[in-house]
Tab-separated table of C-alpha atoms in Angstrom:
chain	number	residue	atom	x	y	z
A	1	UNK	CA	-51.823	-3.563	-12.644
A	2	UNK	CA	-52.002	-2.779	-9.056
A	3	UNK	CA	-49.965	-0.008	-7.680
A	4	UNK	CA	-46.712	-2.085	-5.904
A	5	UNK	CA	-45.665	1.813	-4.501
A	6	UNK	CA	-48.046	1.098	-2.060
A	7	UNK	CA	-47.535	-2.210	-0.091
A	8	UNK	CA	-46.336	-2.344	2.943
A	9	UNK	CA	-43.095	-2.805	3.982
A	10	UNK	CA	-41.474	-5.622	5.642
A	11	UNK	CA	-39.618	-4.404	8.754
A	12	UNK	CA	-40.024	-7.248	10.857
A	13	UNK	CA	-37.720	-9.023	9.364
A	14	UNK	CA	-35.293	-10.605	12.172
A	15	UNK	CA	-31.243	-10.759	11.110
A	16	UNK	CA	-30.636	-13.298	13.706
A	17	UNK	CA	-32.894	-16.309	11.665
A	18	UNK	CA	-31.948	-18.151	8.680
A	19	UNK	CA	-34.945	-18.573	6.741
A	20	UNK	CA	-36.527	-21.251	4.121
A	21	UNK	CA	-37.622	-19.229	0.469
A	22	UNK	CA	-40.184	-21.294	-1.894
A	23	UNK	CA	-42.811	-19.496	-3.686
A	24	UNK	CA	-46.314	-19.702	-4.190
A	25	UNK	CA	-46.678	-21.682	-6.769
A	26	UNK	CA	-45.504	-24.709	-5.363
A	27	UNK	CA	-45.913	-24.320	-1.864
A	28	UNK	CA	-48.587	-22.656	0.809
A	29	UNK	CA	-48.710	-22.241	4.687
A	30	UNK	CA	-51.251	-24.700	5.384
A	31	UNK	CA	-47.988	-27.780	5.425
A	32	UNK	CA	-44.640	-28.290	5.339
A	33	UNK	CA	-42.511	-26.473	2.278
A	34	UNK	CA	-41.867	-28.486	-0.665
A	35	UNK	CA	-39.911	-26.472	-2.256
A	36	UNK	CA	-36.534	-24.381	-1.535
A	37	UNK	CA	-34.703	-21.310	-3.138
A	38	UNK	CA	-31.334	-23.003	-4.183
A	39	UNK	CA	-28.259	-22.443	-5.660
A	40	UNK	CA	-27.657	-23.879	-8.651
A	41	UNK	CA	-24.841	-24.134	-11.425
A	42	UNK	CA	-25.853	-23.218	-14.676
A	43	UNK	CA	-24.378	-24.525	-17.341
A	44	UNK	CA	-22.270	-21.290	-18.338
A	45	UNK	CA	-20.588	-21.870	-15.049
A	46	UNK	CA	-22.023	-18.912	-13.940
A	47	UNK	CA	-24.457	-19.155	-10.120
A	48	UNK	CA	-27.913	-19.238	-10.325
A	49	UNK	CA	-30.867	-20.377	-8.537
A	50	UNK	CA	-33.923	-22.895	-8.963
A	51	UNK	CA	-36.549	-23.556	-6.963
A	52	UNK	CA	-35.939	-27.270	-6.633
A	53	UNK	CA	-37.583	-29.986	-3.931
A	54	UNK	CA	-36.041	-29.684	-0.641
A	55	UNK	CA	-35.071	-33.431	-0.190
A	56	UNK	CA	-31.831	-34.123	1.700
A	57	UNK	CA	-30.461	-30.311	0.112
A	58	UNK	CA	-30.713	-27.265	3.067
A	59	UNK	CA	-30.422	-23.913	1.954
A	60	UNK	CA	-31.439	-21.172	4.080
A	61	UNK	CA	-31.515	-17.247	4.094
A	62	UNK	CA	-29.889	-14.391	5.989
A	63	UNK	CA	-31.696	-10.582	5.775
A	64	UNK	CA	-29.329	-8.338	6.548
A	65	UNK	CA	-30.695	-5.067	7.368
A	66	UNK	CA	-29.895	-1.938	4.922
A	67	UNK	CA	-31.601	0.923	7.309
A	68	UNK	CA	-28.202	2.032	8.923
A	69	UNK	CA	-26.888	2.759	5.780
A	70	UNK	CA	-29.982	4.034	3.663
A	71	UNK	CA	-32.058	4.619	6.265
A	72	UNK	CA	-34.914	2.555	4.062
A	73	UNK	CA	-37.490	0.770	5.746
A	74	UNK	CA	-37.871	-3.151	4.418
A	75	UNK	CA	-34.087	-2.578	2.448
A	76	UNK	CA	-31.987	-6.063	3.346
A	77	UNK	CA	-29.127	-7.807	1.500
A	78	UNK	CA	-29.806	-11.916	1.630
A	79	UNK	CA	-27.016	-13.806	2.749
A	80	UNK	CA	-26.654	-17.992	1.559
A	81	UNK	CA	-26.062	-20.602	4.542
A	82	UNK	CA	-23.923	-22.448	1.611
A	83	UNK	CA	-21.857	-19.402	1.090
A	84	UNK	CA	-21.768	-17.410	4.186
A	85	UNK	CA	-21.259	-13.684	4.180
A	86	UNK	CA	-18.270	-14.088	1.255
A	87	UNK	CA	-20.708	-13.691	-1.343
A	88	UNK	CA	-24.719	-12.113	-1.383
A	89	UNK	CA	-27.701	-12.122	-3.297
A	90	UNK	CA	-28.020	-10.056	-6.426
A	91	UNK	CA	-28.709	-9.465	-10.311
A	92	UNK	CA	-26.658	-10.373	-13.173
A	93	UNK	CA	-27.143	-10.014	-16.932
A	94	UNK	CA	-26.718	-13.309	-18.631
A	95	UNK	CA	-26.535	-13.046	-22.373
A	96	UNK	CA	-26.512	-16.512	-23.380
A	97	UNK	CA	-30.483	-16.256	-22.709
A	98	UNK	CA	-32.400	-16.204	-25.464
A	99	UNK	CA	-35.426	-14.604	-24.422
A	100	UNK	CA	-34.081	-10.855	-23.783
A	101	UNK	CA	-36.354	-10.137	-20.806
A	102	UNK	CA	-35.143	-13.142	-19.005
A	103	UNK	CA	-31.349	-12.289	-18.689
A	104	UNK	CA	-31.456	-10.244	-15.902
A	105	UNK	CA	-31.233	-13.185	-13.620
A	106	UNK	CA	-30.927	-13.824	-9.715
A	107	UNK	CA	-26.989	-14.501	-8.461
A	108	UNK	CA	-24.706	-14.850	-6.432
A	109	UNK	CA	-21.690	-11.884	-5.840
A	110	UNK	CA	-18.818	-11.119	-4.325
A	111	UNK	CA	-19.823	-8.956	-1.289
A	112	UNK	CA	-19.288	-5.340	-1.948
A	113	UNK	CA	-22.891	-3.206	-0.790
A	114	UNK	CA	-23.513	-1.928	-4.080
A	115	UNK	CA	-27.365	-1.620	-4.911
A	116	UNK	CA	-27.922	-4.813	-7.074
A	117	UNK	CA	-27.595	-6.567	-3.904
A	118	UNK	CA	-29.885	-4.808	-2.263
A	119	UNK	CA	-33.508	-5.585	-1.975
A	120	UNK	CA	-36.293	-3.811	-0.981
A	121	UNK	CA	-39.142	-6.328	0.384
A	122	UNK	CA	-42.933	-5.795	0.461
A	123	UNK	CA	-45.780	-7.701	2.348
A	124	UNK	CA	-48.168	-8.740	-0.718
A	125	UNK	CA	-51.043	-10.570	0.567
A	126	UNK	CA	-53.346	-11.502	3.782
A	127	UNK	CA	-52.236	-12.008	7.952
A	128	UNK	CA	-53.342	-15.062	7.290
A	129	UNK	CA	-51.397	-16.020	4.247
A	130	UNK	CA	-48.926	-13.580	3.839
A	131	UNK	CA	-46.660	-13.860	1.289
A	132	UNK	CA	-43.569	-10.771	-0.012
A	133	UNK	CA	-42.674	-9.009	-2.913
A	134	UNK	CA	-38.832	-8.566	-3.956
A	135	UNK	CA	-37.656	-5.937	-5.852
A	136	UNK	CA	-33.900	-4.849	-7.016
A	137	UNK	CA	-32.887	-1.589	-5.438
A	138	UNK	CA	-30.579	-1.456	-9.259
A	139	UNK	CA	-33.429	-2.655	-11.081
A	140	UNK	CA	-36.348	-0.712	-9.945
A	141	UNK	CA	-39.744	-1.266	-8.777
A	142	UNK	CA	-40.842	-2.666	-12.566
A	143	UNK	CA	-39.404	-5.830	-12.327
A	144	UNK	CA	-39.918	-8.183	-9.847
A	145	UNK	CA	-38.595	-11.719	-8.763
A	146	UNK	CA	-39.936	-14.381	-10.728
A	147	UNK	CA	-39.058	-18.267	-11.358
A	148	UNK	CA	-39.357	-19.574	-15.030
A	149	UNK	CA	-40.851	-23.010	-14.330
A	150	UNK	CA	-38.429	-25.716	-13.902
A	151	UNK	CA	-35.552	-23.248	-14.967
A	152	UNK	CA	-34.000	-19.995	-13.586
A	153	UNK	CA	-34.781	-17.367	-11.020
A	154	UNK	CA	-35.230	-13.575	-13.040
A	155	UNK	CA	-36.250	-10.891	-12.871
A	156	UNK	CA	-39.542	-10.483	-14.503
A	157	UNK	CA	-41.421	-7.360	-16.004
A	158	UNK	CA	-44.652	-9.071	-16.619
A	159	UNK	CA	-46.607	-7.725	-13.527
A	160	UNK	CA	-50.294	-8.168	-14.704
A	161	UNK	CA	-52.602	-10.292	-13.582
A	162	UNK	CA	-51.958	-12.433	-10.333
A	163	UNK	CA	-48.958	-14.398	-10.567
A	164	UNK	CA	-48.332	-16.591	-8.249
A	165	UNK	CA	-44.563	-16.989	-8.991
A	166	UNK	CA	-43.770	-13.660	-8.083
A	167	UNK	CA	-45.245	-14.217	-3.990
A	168	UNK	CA	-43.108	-15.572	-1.986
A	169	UNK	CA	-43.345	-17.267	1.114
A	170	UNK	CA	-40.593	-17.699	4.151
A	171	UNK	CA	-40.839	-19.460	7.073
A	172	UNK	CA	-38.306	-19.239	10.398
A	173	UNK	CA	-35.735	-22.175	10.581
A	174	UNK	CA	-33.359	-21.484	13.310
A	175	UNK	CA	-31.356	-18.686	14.960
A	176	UNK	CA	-27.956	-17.017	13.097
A	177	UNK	CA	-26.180	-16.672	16.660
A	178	UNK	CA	-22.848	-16.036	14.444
A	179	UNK	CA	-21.628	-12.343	15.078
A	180	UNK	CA	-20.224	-12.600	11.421
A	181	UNK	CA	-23.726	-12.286	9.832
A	182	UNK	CA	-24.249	-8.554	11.918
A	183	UNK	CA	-21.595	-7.008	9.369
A	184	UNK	CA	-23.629	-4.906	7.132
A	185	UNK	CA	-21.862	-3.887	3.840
A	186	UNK	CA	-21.762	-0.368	2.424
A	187	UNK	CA	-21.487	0.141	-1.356
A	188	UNK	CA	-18.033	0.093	-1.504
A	189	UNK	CA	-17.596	0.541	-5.425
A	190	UNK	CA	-18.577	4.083	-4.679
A	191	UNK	CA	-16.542	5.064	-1.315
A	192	UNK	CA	-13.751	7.101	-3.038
A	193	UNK	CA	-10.048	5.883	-2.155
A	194	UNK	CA	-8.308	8.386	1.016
A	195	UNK	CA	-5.956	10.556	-0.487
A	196	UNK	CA	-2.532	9.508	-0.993
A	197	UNK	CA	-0.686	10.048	2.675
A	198	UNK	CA	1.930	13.142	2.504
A	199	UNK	CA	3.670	11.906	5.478
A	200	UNK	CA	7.453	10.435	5.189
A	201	UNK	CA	7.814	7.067	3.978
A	202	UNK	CA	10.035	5.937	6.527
A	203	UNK	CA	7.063	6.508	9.051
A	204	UNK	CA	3.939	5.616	7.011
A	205	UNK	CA	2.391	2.878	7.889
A	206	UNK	CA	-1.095	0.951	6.873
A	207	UNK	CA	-2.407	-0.838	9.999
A	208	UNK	CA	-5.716	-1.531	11.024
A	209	UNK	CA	-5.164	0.467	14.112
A	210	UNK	CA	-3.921	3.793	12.412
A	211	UNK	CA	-6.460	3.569	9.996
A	212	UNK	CA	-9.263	3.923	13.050
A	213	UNK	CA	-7.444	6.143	14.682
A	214	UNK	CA	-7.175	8.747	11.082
A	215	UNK	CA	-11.070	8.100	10.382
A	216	UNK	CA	-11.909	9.427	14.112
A	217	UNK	CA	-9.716	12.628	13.634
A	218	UNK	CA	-8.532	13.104	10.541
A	219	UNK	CA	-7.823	17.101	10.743
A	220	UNK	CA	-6.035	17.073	14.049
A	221	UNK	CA	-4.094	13.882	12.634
A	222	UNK	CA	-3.075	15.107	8.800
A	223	UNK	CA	-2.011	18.813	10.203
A	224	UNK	CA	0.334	17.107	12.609
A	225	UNK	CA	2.375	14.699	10.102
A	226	UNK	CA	2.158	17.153	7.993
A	227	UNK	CA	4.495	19.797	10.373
A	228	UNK	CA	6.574	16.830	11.187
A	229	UNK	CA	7.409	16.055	7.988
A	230	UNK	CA	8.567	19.612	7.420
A	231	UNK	CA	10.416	20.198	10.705
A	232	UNK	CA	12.291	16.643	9.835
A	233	UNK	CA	13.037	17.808	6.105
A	234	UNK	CA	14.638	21.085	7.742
A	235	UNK	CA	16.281	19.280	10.342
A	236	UNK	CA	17.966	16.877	7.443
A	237	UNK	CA	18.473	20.045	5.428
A	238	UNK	CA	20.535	21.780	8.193
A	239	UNK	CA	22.661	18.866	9.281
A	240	UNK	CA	23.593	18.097	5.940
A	241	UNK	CA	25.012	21.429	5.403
A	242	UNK	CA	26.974	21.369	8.949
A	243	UNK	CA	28.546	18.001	7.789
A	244	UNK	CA	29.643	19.540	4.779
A	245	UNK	CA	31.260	22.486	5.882
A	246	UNK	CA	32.795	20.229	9.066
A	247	UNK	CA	34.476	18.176	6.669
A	248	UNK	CA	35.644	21.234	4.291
A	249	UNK	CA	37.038	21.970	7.719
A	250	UNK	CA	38.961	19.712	8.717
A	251	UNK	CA	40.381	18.936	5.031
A	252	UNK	CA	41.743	22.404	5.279
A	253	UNK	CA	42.950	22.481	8.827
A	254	UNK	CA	45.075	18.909	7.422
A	255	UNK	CA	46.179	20.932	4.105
A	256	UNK	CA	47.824	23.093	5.929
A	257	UNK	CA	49.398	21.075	8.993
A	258	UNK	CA	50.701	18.978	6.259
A	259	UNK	CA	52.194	22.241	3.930
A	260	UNK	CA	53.832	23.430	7.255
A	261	UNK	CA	55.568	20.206	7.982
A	262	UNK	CA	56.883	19.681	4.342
A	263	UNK	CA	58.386	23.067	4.783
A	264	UNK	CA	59.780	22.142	8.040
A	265	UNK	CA	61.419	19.091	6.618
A	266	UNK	CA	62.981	20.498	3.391
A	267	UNK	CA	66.336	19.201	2.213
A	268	UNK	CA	69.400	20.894	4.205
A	269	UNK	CA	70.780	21.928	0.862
A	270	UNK	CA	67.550	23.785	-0.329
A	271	UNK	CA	66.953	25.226	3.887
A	272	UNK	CA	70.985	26.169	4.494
A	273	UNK	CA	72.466	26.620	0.835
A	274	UNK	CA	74.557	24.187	-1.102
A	275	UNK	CA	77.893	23.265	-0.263
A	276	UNK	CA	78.814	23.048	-4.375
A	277	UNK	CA	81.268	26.033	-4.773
A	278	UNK	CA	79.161	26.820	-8.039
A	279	UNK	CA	77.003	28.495	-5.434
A	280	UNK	CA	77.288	31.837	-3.450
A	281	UNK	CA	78.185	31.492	-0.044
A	282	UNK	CA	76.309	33.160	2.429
A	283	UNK	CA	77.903	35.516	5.472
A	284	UNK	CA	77.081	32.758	7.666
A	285	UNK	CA	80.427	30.874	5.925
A	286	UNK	CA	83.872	32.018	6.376
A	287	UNK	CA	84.866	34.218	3.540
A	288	UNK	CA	85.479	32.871	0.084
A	289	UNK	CA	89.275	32.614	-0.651
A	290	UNK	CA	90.565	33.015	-4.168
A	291	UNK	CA	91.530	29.888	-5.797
A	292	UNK	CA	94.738	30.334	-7.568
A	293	UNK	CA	95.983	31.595	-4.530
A	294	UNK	CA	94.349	28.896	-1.785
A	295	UNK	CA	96.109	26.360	-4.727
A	296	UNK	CA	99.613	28.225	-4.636
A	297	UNK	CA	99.413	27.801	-0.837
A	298	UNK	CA	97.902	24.729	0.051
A	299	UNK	CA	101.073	22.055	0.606
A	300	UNK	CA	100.699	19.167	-1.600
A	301	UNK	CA	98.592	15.883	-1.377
A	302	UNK	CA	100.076	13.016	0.383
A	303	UNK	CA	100.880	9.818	-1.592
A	304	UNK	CA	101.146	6.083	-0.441
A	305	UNK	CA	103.880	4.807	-1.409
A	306	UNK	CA	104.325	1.801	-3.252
A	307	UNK	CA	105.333	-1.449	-1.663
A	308	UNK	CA	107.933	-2.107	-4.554
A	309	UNK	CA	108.947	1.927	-4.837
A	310	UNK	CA	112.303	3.054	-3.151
A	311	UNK	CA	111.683	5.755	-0.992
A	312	UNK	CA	111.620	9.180	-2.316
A	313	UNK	CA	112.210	12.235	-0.496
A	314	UNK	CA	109.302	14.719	-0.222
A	315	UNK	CA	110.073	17.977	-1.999
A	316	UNK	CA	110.790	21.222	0.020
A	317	UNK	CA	107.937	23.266	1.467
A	318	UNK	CA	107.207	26.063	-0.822
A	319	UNK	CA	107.597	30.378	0.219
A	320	UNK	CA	104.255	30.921	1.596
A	321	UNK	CA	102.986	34.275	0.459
A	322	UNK	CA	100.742	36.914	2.380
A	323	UNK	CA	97.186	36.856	1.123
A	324	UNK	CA	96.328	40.323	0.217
């Protein structure tokens, strides 16, 4: 077994140009490719990929370079013409495969960075007829990509001997010219979530534009909501107690206004005394007069006479007596 540690890697790679994958089996440099690297439906539903004839089917590659985010030479994630940059090139474990070595097979997943779609690509062969060597990032350098003939694309650990399978060839098709395909994905299962925003919920918000302006100064930007936050909870604090006591206020100040007026408006015979002579007259009255005498003086009530009566003569004023 040869030592793989020490190809060559390929950096020349251009990210601008969709290019045509067969392998070496069925296809060399000396004509046109037979064969193509295609997607294919297998019959878990799950994506795969076959190296099938080319006929009227196109399917060409993307290399997206890794070295901005690893900073390793030859690292690219592969990016379908049938499936654009929604979905890239990786490993999955199949289990319905019978021959355990075999399940860890080439697919197609949802774009997210993380290392099984990442591939680390070696020159393996001549100027004249070069071919390259893929290898998983997730996987490790002891398996590379391999086709089972007629069937699936795998990942293989059988690396003795020359197999043919495992070299693959690529020739230039056509330019990307889509500024789309420049996006390079991180591995975004392990970026950690920001922490939860302390600021007020009434002036929180989540657009594009305040996230890029928190990532480029997120110090100056967190101390700063932060003291508004507090300066806004005091300020709510404060007023709320000034309301309270305003209105305590101004219940009062009506208690009152409203006591003093009853008071003002009492009944006159609760304010200046009763006129009932079961009650004690006050100075402010003339003096009280005894009864039997104020009776003995007082002339007698006048009578209407009757229509049908004779007249009678009125009796004879009684001797007055001096009160004493």
């Amino acid at each position: 077994m040869s030592d793989f540690k020490d190809l060559k890697k390929a950096t020349d790679i251009d990210p601008n140009v969709w290019y045509h994958l067969t392998e070496e089996w069925v296809d060399d440099y000396n004509g046109n490719f037979t064969g193509m690297l295609q997607t294919y439906k297998e019959d878990s539903g799950d994506d795969g990929f076959r190296v099938y004839a080319v006929k009227d089917r196109k399917t060409y590659w993307q290399f997206s370079s890794q070295q901005p985010i690893d900073k390793v030479p030859g690292r690219y994630s592969l990016r379908c013409s049938e499936t654009t940059t929604r979905k890239q090139f990786a490993v999955c474990y199949r289990d319905f495969e019978s021959v355990e070595n075999r399940r860890t097979r080439a697919c197609l997943a949802d774009s997210d960075g993380t290392e099984s779609q990442q591939w680390d690509v070696s020159l393996w062969g001549t100027n004249t007829t070069e071919t390259y060597l893929f290898t998983n990032v997730a996987n490790g350098t002891k398996y590379h990509l391999d086709v089972i003939p007629g069937n699936a694309v795998f990942m293989s650990p059988n690396l003795d001997g020359y197999q043919k399978r495992q070299r693959w060839l690529m020739t230039s098709v056509k330019n990307v010219d889509d500024d789309a395909y420049s996006t390079v994905f991180t591995n975004l299962r392990d970026i950690k979530p920001p922490p939860e925003s302390t600021r007020d919920a009434g002036t929180t918000t989540d657009s594009s534009s305040e996230t890029a302006t928190d990532s480029a100064s997120p110090s100056s930007s967190d101390s700063s909501s932060s003291s508004l936050s507090s300066g806004a909870i005091a300020g709510i604090a404060i007023g709320a107690v000034l309301g309270v006591l305003a209105i305590a206020l101004l219940g009062f100040f009506l208690w009152r206004r409203k006591r003093r007026n009853t008071g003002l408006a009492a009944k006159p015979d609760e304010a200046m005394g009763s006129h009932n002579g079961d009650y004690t007259q006050t100075g402010a009255y003339k003096p009280s007069i005894d009864r039997t005498l104020a009776s003995s003086t007082s002339p007698a009530p006048f009578h209407e006479l009757h229509s049908t009566q004779n007249p009678v003569e009125l009796p004879a004023a009684e001797q007055r007596h001096e009160l004493r």
